[in-house]
Short mmCIF file of C-alpha atoms in Angstrom, two decimals:
data_model
loop_
_atom_site.label_atom_id
_atom_site.label_comp_id
_atom_site.label_asym_id
_atom_site.label_seq_id
_atom_site.Cartn_x
_atom_site.Cartn_y
_atom_site.Cartn_z
CA MET A 1 -10.48 19.85 -20.67
CA LYS A 2 -13.74 17.49 -20.10
CA ARG A 3 -11.72 14.54 -20.39
CA PHE A 4 -8.86 15.78 -17.88
CA LEU A 5 -11.30 16.41 -15.01
CA THR A 6 -12.95 13.05 -15.66
CA ILE A 7 -9.37 11.30 -15.27
CA LEU A 8 -8.58 13.54 -12.38
CA LEU A 9 -11.65 12.72 -10.44
CA THR A 10 -11.65 9.06 -11.46
CA THR A 11 -8.42 8.99 -9.74
CA LEU A 12 -9.30 10.88 -6.65
CA ALA A 13 -12.08 8.48 -6.09
CA LEU A 14 -9.90 5.32 -6.85
CA ALA A 15 -7.32 6.61 -4.61
CA GLY A 16 -9.58 6.69 -1.38
CA LEU A 17 -10.63 3.06 -2.52
CA LEU A 18 -7.34 0.94 -2.85
CA CYS A 19 -4.63 0.73 -0.09
CA VAL A 20 -1.45 -0.51 -1.65
CA SER A 21 2.30 -0.23 -0.55
CA ALA A 22 4.07 2.13 1.20
CA SER A 23 6.34 5.03 -0.45
CA ALA A 24 8.38 7.22 1.04
CA SER A 25 6.50 8.02 4.32
CA SER A 26 6.91 9.22 7.61
CA PHE A 27 6.22 6.65 10.43
CA ASP A 28 6.75 8.51 13.67
CA GLY A 29 3.57 7.17 15.37
CA PRO A 30 4.77 3.46 14.79
CA ALA A 31 8.57 4.38 15.93
CA ALA A 32 6.72 5.87 19.35
CA GLU A 33 4.60 2.91 19.83
CA LEU A 34 7.75 0.44 19.41
CA SER A 35 9.49 2.56 21.87
CA ALA A 36 6.91 2.26 24.41
CA ILE A 37 7.68 -1.38 24.15
CA GLY A 38 11.54 -1.22 24.63
CA MET A 39 11.96 -2.33 20.53
CA LEU A 40 13.05 0.90 19.24
CA LYS A 41 15.15 3.13 21.16
CA GLY A 42 16.51 6.90 20.37
CA GLY A 43 19.28 9.02 20.77
CA SER A 44 19.60 12.78 21.81
CA GLY A 45 18.22 13.49 18.38
CA GLY A 46 15.07 11.72 18.60
CA PHE A 47 14.59 8.34 16.30
CA ASP A 48 16.51 9.64 13.56
CA LEU A 49 13.91 8.14 11.12
CA ASP A 50 15.40 10.43 8.31
CA LYS A 51 19.13 8.13 8.36
CA ALA A 52 19.83 5.02 7.15
CA PRO A 53 20.03 1.88 10.08
CA THR A 54 23.51 0.41 10.37
CA ARG A 55 24.24 -3.28 10.44
CA SER A 56 24.41 -3.04 14.03
CA GLN A 57 21.25 -1.34 14.43
CA ALA A 58 19.55 -3.92 12.41
CA ALA A 59 21.28 -6.70 14.80
CA ILE A 60 19.90 -5.23 17.93
CA MET A 61 16.55 -4.92 16.61
CA LEU A 62 16.68 -8.83 15.54
CA VAL A 63 17.75 -9.47 18.93
CA ARG A 64 14.67 -8.19 20.31
CA LEU A 65 12.57 -9.43 18.04
CA TYR A 66 13.85 -13.11 19.13
CA GLY A 67 13.03 -11.88 22.70
CA ALA A 68 16.88 -12.50 23.66
CA GLU A 69 17.97 -8.80 24.51
CA GLU A 70 18.51 -9.62 28.28
CA GLU A 71 20.00 -12.90 27.51
CA ALA A 72 22.54 -11.76 25.23
CA LYS A 73 23.70 -8.92 27.52
CA ALA A 74 23.87 -11.25 30.40
CA ALA A 75 25.80 -13.78 28.54
CA TYR A 76 28.25 -11.63 27.22
CA ALA A 77 28.80 -9.89 30.61
CA ALA A 78 29.21 -13.14 32.29
CA GLY A 79 31.50 -13.79 29.57
CA ASP A 80 29.76 -16.95 27.87
CA LEU A 81 29.35 -15.64 24.64
CA GLN A 82 32.31 -13.65 22.98
CA CYS A 83 32.15 -11.26 20.21
CA PRO A 84 34.80 -12.12 17.30
CA PHE A 85 33.95 -8.65 15.85
CA THR A 86 36.59 -5.94 15.89
CA ASP A 87 34.33 -3.49 14.37
CA VAL A 88 31.37 -2.87 16.49
CA ASN A 89 31.01 -0.80 19.78
CA GLY A 90 30.29 -2.24 23.17
CA THR A 91 26.38 -1.58 22.65
CA ALA A 92 26.31 -4.03 19.68
CA ALA A 93 28.67 -6.33 20.86
CA PRO A 94 26.58 -8.71 23.17
CA PHE A 95 23.94 -8.59 20.05
CA ALA A 96 26.42 -9.37 17.28
CA ALA A 97 27.74 -12.13 19.17
CA TRP A 98 24.19 -13.57 20.18
CA LEU A 99 23.37 -13.80 16.48
CA LYS A 100 26.64 -15.02 15.46
CA ASP A 101 26.35 -17.95 18.11
CA LYS A 102 23.03 -18.83 17.34
CA GLY A 103 24.19 -19.00 13.39
CA LEU A 104 21.22 -15.94 12.84
CA ALA A 105 23.50 -13.38 11.37
CA SER A 106 27.21 -13.76 9.99
CA GLY A 107 29.81 -10.95 9.58
CA THR A 108 31.48 -9.55 6.27
CA SER A 109 34.47 -11.90 7.48
CA GLU A 110 35.82 -14.04 10.50
CA THR A 111 36.81 -10.66 12.43
CA THR A 112 34.22 -7.83 10.81
CA PHE A 113 30.35 -7.43 11.24
CA GLY A 114 30.36 -4.31 9.09
CA GLY A 115 28.68 -2.56 12.03
CA SER A 116 28.82 0.67 10.49
CA GLU A 117 27.64 -0.28 7.36
CA PRO A 118 23.63 0.52 5.79
CA CYS A 119 21.32 -2.21 6.10
CA SER A 120 19.52 -2.51 3.10
CA ALA A 121 15.53 -3.47 2.94
CA LYS A 122 16.63 -7.10 2.11
CA ALA A 123 18.80 -7.95 4.53
CA TYR A 124 16.27 -6.30 6.78
CA THR A 125 13.04 -8.11 5.40
CA ILE A 126 15.31 -11.46 5.81
CA PHE A 127 16.06 -10.56 9.28
CA LEU A 128 12.53 -10.17 9.94
CA LEU A 129 11.53 -13.26 8.17
CA ARG A 130 14.06 -15.35 10.51
CA ALA A 131 12.39 -13.34 13.59
CA LEU A 132 8.73 -15.36 12.45
CA GLY A 133 10.32 -18.41 12.13
CA TYR A 134 11.19 -18.93 8.47
CA GLN A 135 14.53 -20.28 7.57
CA ASP A 136 17.25 -19.34 4.69
CA ASN A 137 17.01 -21.71 1.89
CA VAL A 138 14.02 -23.66 3.34
CA ASP A 139 11.09 -21.21 3.27
CA PHE A 140 12.94 -18.59 1.09
CA THR A 141 16.13 -17.72 -0.35
CA ALA A 142 18.13 -14.33 -0.39
CA ALA A 143 16.90 -13.76 -4.01
CA ASN A 144 13.26 -14.05 -3.32
CA ALA A 145 13.16 -13.10 0.23
CA GLN A 146 11.35 -9.89 -0.50
CA GLU A 147 8.81 -11.39 -2.67
CA PHE A 148 8.08 -14.22 -0.29
CA ALA A 149 7.93 -11.74 2.67
CA MET A 150 5.11 -9.39 0.31
CA GLY A 151 3.25 -12.71 0.19
CA LEU A 152 2.83 -13.20 3.90
CA GLY A 153 1.92 -9.53 4.46
CA LEU A 154 5.10 -7.58 5.09
CA LEU A 155 5.36 -4.12 3.18
CA ASP A 156 6.86 -4.53 -0.08
CA THR A 157 10.09 -3.38 0.17
CA SER A 158 10.88 -3.95 -3.16
CA ALA A 159 9.00 -0.89 -3.91
CA LEU A 160 10.97 1.18 -1.66
CA THR A 161 13.03 3.78 -3.71
CA GLY A 162 16.03 5.39 -3.08
CA LYS A 163 18.10 4.53 0.75
CA PHE A 164 16.42 2.32 3.49
CA LEU A 165 15.95 4.55 6.03
CA ARG A 166 14.98 3.86 10.00
CA ASP A 167 11.61 5.08 9.02
CA ASP A 168 10.99 2.23 6.84
CA LEU A 169 12.65 -0.12 9.05
CA ALA A 170 10.19 1.06 12.12
CA ALA A 171 7.14 0.53 9.47
CA MET A 172 8.33 -3.18 8.53
CA THR A 173 9.27 -3.93 12.30
CA TYR A 174 5.56 -2.76 13.42
CA GLN A 175 4.00 -4.86 10.60
CA ALA A 176 6.01 -7.94 11.39
CA LEU A 177 5.16 -7.55 14.97
CA GLY A 178 1.51 -8.18 14.18
CA MET A 179 2.05 -10.74 12.13
CA ASP A 180 1.48 -15.24 12.58
CA ARG A 181 4.90 -16.73 13.22
CA LYS A 182 5.58 -19.78 10.83
CA ASP A 183 4.16 -22.33 13.54
CA GLY A 184 0.90 -20.56 13.78
CA SER A 185 0.58 -20.73 17.73
CA THR A 186 0.37 -16.68 17.45
CA TYR A 187 1.26 -13.71 16.31
CA LEU A 188 4.97 -11.98 17.03
CA LEU A 189 4.11 -9.56 19.47
CA ALA A 190 1.98 -11.72 21.23
CA SER A 191 4.76 -14.42 21.52
CA LEU A 192 7.15 -11.64 23.24
CA ILE A 193 4.67 -11.13 25.69
CA GLU A 194 4.39 -14.69 26.45
CA SER A 195 7.88 -15.26 26.81
CA GLY A 196 8.24 -12.06 28.97
CA ALA A 197 10.42 -9.97 26.86
CA VAL A 198 7.90 -7.46 26.43
CA ASP A 199 5.71 -6.01 29.05
CA ALA A 200 1.89 -6.87 28.40
CA ALA A 201 0.66 -3.44 30.03
CA ALA A 202 3.19 -1.22 27.97
CA ALA A 203 1.95 -3.33 24.99
CA LYS A 204 -1.51 -3.20 25.26
CA PRO A 205 -2.21 -0.19 23.24
CA MET A 206 -0.46 -2.07 20.20
CA THR A 207 -2.20 -5.50 20.95
CA ASP A 208 -5.85 -4.02 20.98
CA LYS A 209 -4.64 -2.40 17.94
CA ILE A 210 -3.25 -5.21 16.38
CA GLU A 211 -6.20 -8.26 17.18
CA ALA A 212 -8.83 -5.87 16.13
CA TYR A 213 -7.14 -5.24 12.81
CA ARG A 214 -6.57 -9.08 12.38
CA ALA A 215 -10.31 -9.56 13.00
CA LEU A 216 -11.10 -7.00 10.31
CA GLN A 217 -8.25 -8.49 7.94
CA ALA A 218 -9.77 -11.83 8.53
CA SER A 219 -13.27 -10.55 7.10
CA GLY A 220 -11.90 -9.39 3.53
CA ALA A 221 -9.62 -12.61 3.30
CA ALA A 222 -11.71 -14.29 0.41
CA ALA A 223 -11.10 -10.64 -1.48
CA ALA A 224 -7.66 -12.29 -2.11
CA GLN A 225 -9.03 -14.56 -5.09
CA GLY A 226 -11.78 -12.09 -6.38
CA LEU A 227 -13.30 -8.89 -5.12
CA ASP A 228 -16.80 -7.42 -7.00
CA THR A 229 -17.87 -3.93 -5.52
CA ILE A 230 -20.56 -1.28 -5.86
CA VAL A 231 -18.86 1.93 -5.64
CA ASP A 232 -20.42 5.42 -4.68
CA ALA A 233 -18.37 8.60 -4.12
CA LYS A 234 -19.20 12.23 -3.88
CA MET A 235 -16.93 14.85 -4.02
CA ALA A 236 -16.70 18.62 -3.06
CA MET A 237 -13.87 20.26 -4.98
CA SER A 238 -11.99 23.20 -5.64
CA LEU A 239 -9.94 23.44 -8.79
CA GLY A 240 -7.38 25.90 -10.01
CA VAL A 241 -6.01 25.46 -13.16
CA LYS A 242 -3.51 27.38 -15.46
CA GLY A 243 -1.85 26.42 -18.97
CA THR A 244 -2.60 26.31 -22.54
CA GLU A 245 -5.81 24.64 -24.18
CA GLY A 246 -5.68 24.65 -28.14
CA GLY A 247 -2.92 27.38 -27.67
CA THR A 248 -4.85 29.72 -25.71
CA SER A 249 -3.79 30.91 -22.33
CA LEU A 250 -6.00 29.14 -19.67
CA ASP A 251 -6.51 30.96 -15.74
CA MET A 252 -9.23 29.65 -14.23
CA THR A 253 -10.43 28.77 -10.45
CA GLN A 254 -13.67 26.53 -10.42
CA LYS A 255 -15.77 24.67 -7.45
CA ALA A 256 -17.52 21.53 -8.67
CA ASP A 257 -19.20 18.89 -6.97
CA ALA A 258 -18.86 15.59 -8.33
CA THR A 259 -19.99 11.90 -8.43
CA VAL A 260 -18.62 8.71 -9.24
CA LYS A 261 -20.59 5.52 -9.23
CA GLY A 262 -20.26 2.09 -10.90
CA ARG A 263 -18.62 -1.36 -10.43
CA ILE A 264 -15.37 -2.32 -9.88
CA GLN A 265 -14.69 -6.66 -10.39
CA MET A 266 -11.32 -8.00 -9.76
CA VAL A 267 -10.27 -11.50 -9.86
CA LEU A 268 -6.76 -12.66 -8.64
CA ASP A 269 -5.96 -16.26 -9.64
CA LYS A 270 -2.90 -17.02 -11.93
CA GLU A 271 -3.41 -13.84 -13.65
CA LEU A 272 -5.47 -10.45 -12.55
CA GLN A 273 -8.67 -10.00 -14.76
CA MET A 274 -10.39 -6.57 -14.11
CA ALA A 275 -13.20 -4.88 -15.04
CA MET A 276 -14.71 -1.13 -14.13
CA ASP A 277 -17.82 0.53 -15.18
CA LEU A 278 -17.63 3.87 -14.01
CA THR A 279 -20.16 6.80 -14.61
CA VAL A 280 -18.88 10.33 -13.65
CA THR A 281 -20.74 13.33 -13.08
CA ALA A 282 -18.99 16.69 -12.46
CA THR A 283 -21.22 20.05 -12.20
CA ASP A 284 -20.03 23.76 -11.36
CA GLY A 285 -23.49 24.80 -10.54
CA GLU A 286 -24.02 26.14 -13.87
CA THR A 287 -23.23 22.99 -16.25
CA THR A 288 -23.23 19.51 -15.38
CA GLU A 289 -21.15 16.82 -17.45
CA THR A 290 -21.20 12.78 -17.39
CA GLU A 291 -18.97 10.58 -18.57
CA LYS A 292 -19.29 6.79 -19.01
CA MET A 293 -15.93 4.99 -18.71
CA GLU A 294 -15.56 1.17 -19.17
CA TYR A 295 -12.12 -0.52 -18.59
CA TRP A 296 -10.92 -4.51 -18.61
CA LEU A 297 -7.97 -5.94 -18.14
CA LYS A 298 -7.52 -9.52 -19.84
CA ASP A 299 -4.72 -11.83 -20.48
CA GLY A 300 -2.29 -8.66 -20.07
CA VAL A 301 -4.25 -6.48 -22.62
CA VAL A 302 -6.26 -3.00 -21.28
CA TYR A 303 -9.53 -2.65 -23.17
CA VAL A 304 -11.19 0.69 -23.04
CA ARG A 305 -14.60 1.80 -24.19
CA SER A 306 -15.26 5.60 -23.80
CA GLY A 307 -18.06 7.46 -25.87
CA ASP A 308 -18.11 5.88 -29.39
CA MET A 309 -14.21 5.21 -29.09
CA SER A 310 -13.35 1.27 -28.55
CA TYR A 311 -9.70 0.62 -28.35
CA GLN A 312 -6.99 -1.85 -26.79
CA MET A 313 -3.45 -1.87 -25.48
CA PRO A 314 -1.08 -4.22 -23.74
CA MET A 315 -0.18 -3.26 -20.65
CA ASN A 316 3.51 -2.87 -21.38
CA MET A 317 2.65 -0.36 -24.08
CA MET A 318 1.89 2.32 -21.13
CA GLY A 319 5.29 1.47 -19.22
CA MET A 320 3.91 -0.77 -16.55
CA ASP A 321 4.95 -3.93 -15.58
CA MET A 322 2.63 -6.28 -15.18
CA GLU A 323 4.23 -8.47 -12.57
CA ALA A 324 4.00 -5.18 -10.63
CA PHE A 325 0.86 -4.57 -11.26
CA MET A 326 -0.40 -7.44 -10.09
CA ALA A 327 1.17 -7.15 -6.91
CA LEU A 328 -0.29 -4.11 -6.44
CA MET A 329 -3.79 -4.97 -6.87
CA GLU A 330 -3.02 -8.33 -4.81
CA GLN A 331 -2.50 -5.64 -2.28
CA ALA A 332 -5.60 -3.76 -2.98
CA SER A 333 -7.82 -6.77 -2.53
CA GLY A 334 -7.08 -7.85 0.67
CA LYS A 335 -4.19 -10.14 -0.12
CA THR A 336 -1.65 -8.64 1.90
CA SER A 337 -3.75 -5.99 3.44
CA ALA A 338 -2.12 -6.66 6.66
CA ALA A 339 0.52 -4.17 5.37
CA GLN A 340 -1.80 -1.61 6.80
CA LEU A 341 -0.62 -1.80 10.05
CA PRO A 342 2.07 0.78 10.31
CA PHE A 343 -0.84 3.46 8.73
CA ILE A 344 -3.34 2.97 11.12
CA ASP A 345 -3.34 5.75 14.25
CA SER A 346 -6.29 3.98 15.93
CA ILE A 347 -8.75 1.43 15.40
CA THR A 348 -12.09 0.46 17.26
CA ALA A 349 -14.77 -1.81 17.06
CA LYS A 350 -18.61 -1.57 17.95
CA SER A 351 -21.79 -3.63 17.69
CA SER A 352 -24.05 -2.48 15.00
CA GLY A 353 -27.35 -5.04 14.81
CA ASP A 354 -26.20 -8.16 14.08
CA SER A 355 -22.90 -6.69 12.57
CA THR A 356 -19.65 -5.29 13.56
CA VAL A 357 -18.66 -1.81 12.77
CA TYR A 358 -14.75 -1.28 12.42
CA THR A 359 -13.37 2.88 12.59
CA LEU A 360 -9.54 3.38 11.63
CA LYS A 361 -8.16 6.61 11.59
CA LEU A 362 -4.80 6.79 9.66
CA ASN A 363 -1.91 8.78 10.30
CA ASN A 364 0.33 10.70 8.47
CA ALA A 365 2.38 8.31 6.51
CA PHE A 366 -1.01 7.09 4.73
CA ALA A 367 -0.60 10.17 2.60
CA GLY A 368 2.61 8.44 1.41
CA MET A 369 1.01 4.98 0.46
CA ILE A 370 -1.68 6.96 -1.53
CA ASN A 371 0.65 8.73 -3.49
CA GLY A 372 2.14 5.58 -4.69
CA LEU A 373 -1.27 4.25 -5.72
CA THR A 374 -2.35 7.41 -7.49
CA GLY A 375 0.63 7.23 -9.65
CA GLN A 376 -0.36 3.67 -10.89
CA ILE A 377 -4.20 4.99 -11.40
CA LEU A 378 -3.11 7.72 -13.36
CA GLY A 379 -0.57 5.53 -15.68
CA VAL A 380 -3.75 3.76 -16.38
CA LEU A 381 -6.30 6.56 -16.81
CA ALA A 382 -4.27 8.96 -18.53
CA ALA A 383 -3.21 6.46 -21.66
CA GLU A 384 -6.87 6.90 -22.69
CA ALA A 385 -5.83 10.56 -24.07
CA ASP A 386 -2.11 9.61 -25.03
CA LEU A 387 -1.24 12.04 -21.86
CA LYS A 388 1.68 12.58 -19.52
CA MET A 389 0.56 13.46 -16.32
CA ASP A 390 2.03 13.16 -12.52
CA MET A 391 0.15 14.12 -8.99
CA SER A 392 1.50 14.50 -5.84
CA LEU A 393 -1.42 14.03 -3.28
CA ALA A 394 -1.71 15.14 0.55
CA LEU A 395 -4.54 13.91 3.29
CA ASP A 396 -5.53 16.28 6.02
CA GLY A 397 -7.67 13.92 7.55
CA SER A 398 -8.48 10.19 6.81
CA THR A 399 -11.07 7.77 8.26
CA LEU A 400 -12.01 4.63 6.84
CA THR A 401 -15.04 2.38 8.15
CA TYR A 402 -15.54 -1.16 7.25
CA THR A 403 -19.06 -3.24 8.40
CA VAL A 404 -18.46 -7.39 8.81
CA GLY A 405 -21.52 -9.44 9.17
CA LYS A 406 -22.47 -11.93 11.61
CA ASP A 407 -21.26 -14.51 9.39
CA GLY A 408 -17.66 -12.38 9.67
CA ALA A 409 -17.48 -11.59 6.10
CA LEU A 410 -16.93 -8.11 4.80
CA LYS A 411 -20.36 -6.23 3.76
CA SER A 412 -19.18 -2.67 2.86
CA ALA A 413 -16.40 -0.37 3.49
CA ALA A 414 -16.30 3.79 3.40
CA ALA A 415 -13.70 6.47 3.27
CA ASP A 416 -13.94 10.03 4.39
CA LEU A 417 -10.98 11.65 3.02
CA THR A 418 -9.87 15.25 2.54
CA LEU A 419 -7.73 15.24 -0.36
CA LYS A 420 -5.34 18.22 -1.73
CA ALA A 421 -3.52 17.26 -4.95
CA GLY A 422 -1.21 18.74 -7.41
CA VAL A 423 -1.53 17.71 -11.10
CA LYS A 424 0.42 18.37 -14.07
CA ALA A 425 -0.65 17.39 -17.65
CA SER A 426 0.79 17.21 -20.94
CA ASP A 427 -0.38 16.01 -24.48
CA GLY A 428 2.91 17.32 -26.11
CA LYS A 429 1.21 20.42 -27.84
CA ASP A 430 -0.47 21.96 -24.63
CA SER A 431 -0.11 21.53 -20.85
CA LEU A 432 -1.42 22.69 -17.84
CA THR A 433 -1.21 22.31 -14.12
CA ALA A 434 -3.82 22.32 -11.48
CA ASP A 435 -4.21 22.25 -7.60
CA VAL A 436 -7.04 20.45 -6.24
CA SER A 437 -8.68 20.09 -2.68
CA ALA A 438 -11.45 17.57 -2.27
CA ASP A 439 -13.61 16.29 0.35
CA LEU A 440 -14.48 12.67 -0.67
CA ASP A 441 -17.04 10.53 0.97
CA MET A 442 -17.03 7.06 -0.96
CA THR A 443 -19.12 3.93 0.03
CA MET A 444 -18.16 0.51 -1.43
CA GLU A 445 -20.42 -2.26 -1.04
CA VAL A 446 -19.22 -5.67 -1.09
CA LYS A 447 -21.36 -8.21 -4.01
CA ALA A 448 -19.19 -10.92 -3.87
CA MET A 449 -15.51 -12.16 -2.57
CA GLY A 450 -13.44 -15.15 -3.75
CA LYS A 451 -14.57 -17.48 -6.20
CA ALA A 452 -17.96 -16.23 -6.45
CA VAL A 453 -16.54 -13.34 -8.64
CA LYS A 454 -17.29 -13.63 -11.95
CA ILE A 455 -16.43 -11.29 -14.72
CA SER A 456 -18.44 -10.84 -18.01
CA PHE A 457 -16.37 -9.84 -20.81
CA PRO A 458 -17.86 -8.27 -24.22
CA ASP A 459 -16.97 -9.18 -27.84
CA PHE A 460 -13.41 -7.33 -28.08
CA SER A 461 -13.06 -8.01 -31.46
CA GLY A 462 -14.07 -4.32 -32.29
CA PHE A 463 -11.68 -2.91 -30.60
CA GLU A 464 -8.87 -0.86 -32.33
CA ASP A 465 -4.93 -1.10 -31.42
CA LEU A 466 -4.07 2.20 -29.59
CA ILE A 467 -1.02 3.48 -31.39
CA GLY A 468 -1.31 7.10 -30.02
CA GLY A 469 -0.70 10.54 -31.66
CA ALA A 470 -3.40 11.11 -34.65
CA GLY A 471 -4.74 7.68 -34.60
CA GLY A 472 -5.05 7.11 -31.06
CA PRO A 473 -8.03 8.33 -29.15
CA THR A 474 -8.96 12.09 -28.74
CA GLY A 475 -7.10 14.64 -27.07
CA ILE A 476 -7.74 15.40 -23.29
CA PHE A 477 -7.74 19.24 -24.19
CA THR A 478 -9.92 18.93 -27.11
CA ALA A 479 -13.80 19.74 -27.08
CA ALA A 480 -14.86 16.16 -27.75
#
């Protein structure tokens, strides 16, 4: 079970290090903040975040993002605007009419808007891009709108599975308000305040958060091209395992302390290159086990060296789409790190010597984001032992700390997380389930960013092709 523990501990450590796109989450906090500035309005049932937004609701949000709600209502009341759509109610009619008049939204026909039909993630992404000043068929097309938006820093809506909900709409709207307009004049919420569409006093909690985060984001901007870090993680862990190993039943509870130390390098140019050199040490107070794990990703091929094993496998062998993985790593390294905004409950900035220390308290939605990340990490790490693994993860508390030097560059980052995970693993012969709780304290020292990052790859000529089964690496449930 040594290899299982090694992979599990490494996964938990990396889960605290990287931040990627959102999965199914609950953005109650962002929804409440949007309500405070008049951007999102609920009904008797609250914000109905678990329901799909309609096209009418999306249209109302778009007009508000243009700062034109009062203009649209006044023009409609005065008869200066006529709504050609017969399927929108009195509440939505001024908004649909204004969008039609400005050429910003069309109906499903000359006389129908499809107001009660659900709005898709792609459609709302296009709405947000328009609000930011980008133009259809000039800056983006309907086909590439989501990819274009993610490159700007919007949430990766193409990764959303299942029905697009008001929950997702709230997160995307919140994110868009902190993003620069196309002309670079200011960010969207600031422009709405300047125009008088949003009250400055009501918006101050949001603007304080956005401006602090924008400063932090700028400190790590170079990581979009490359990142070289020293990682030091400590965990106090409680582990309960049930299942079989070599045909023998397992039922055990164990407490252990673990450390993960090493180096992680990523170069994101035209194609992702990556290197990880990690040493994982776990002790239960009586015995101590140490495993050195080395991984490289080069030209779409993963190379692994662990103990006396050295093998290689293409990314697609693990069922992972290289383009999707590249997008994940771009987000993890900071290229689209602005997409963290909906996950931040609060952010403070304090001077410490010649540096500035930013402390981020994360909200409950962050657990959903981490779940998406752990699934990707497990896909890579579990392949070492020809395993099928599944993990669900929750966070009881989460604080991230970033130190920025006087030159404005990111120097270090730290994470203090309380994790709870449920894991299932099988190698086709044995299977087990594990319940894990862990207090994670991790630091990440930034050695280099951008073009200064250089990866030295070993000679891969002796790395055998991974076929799996008996010819593959030693199974995770064996004693080796």
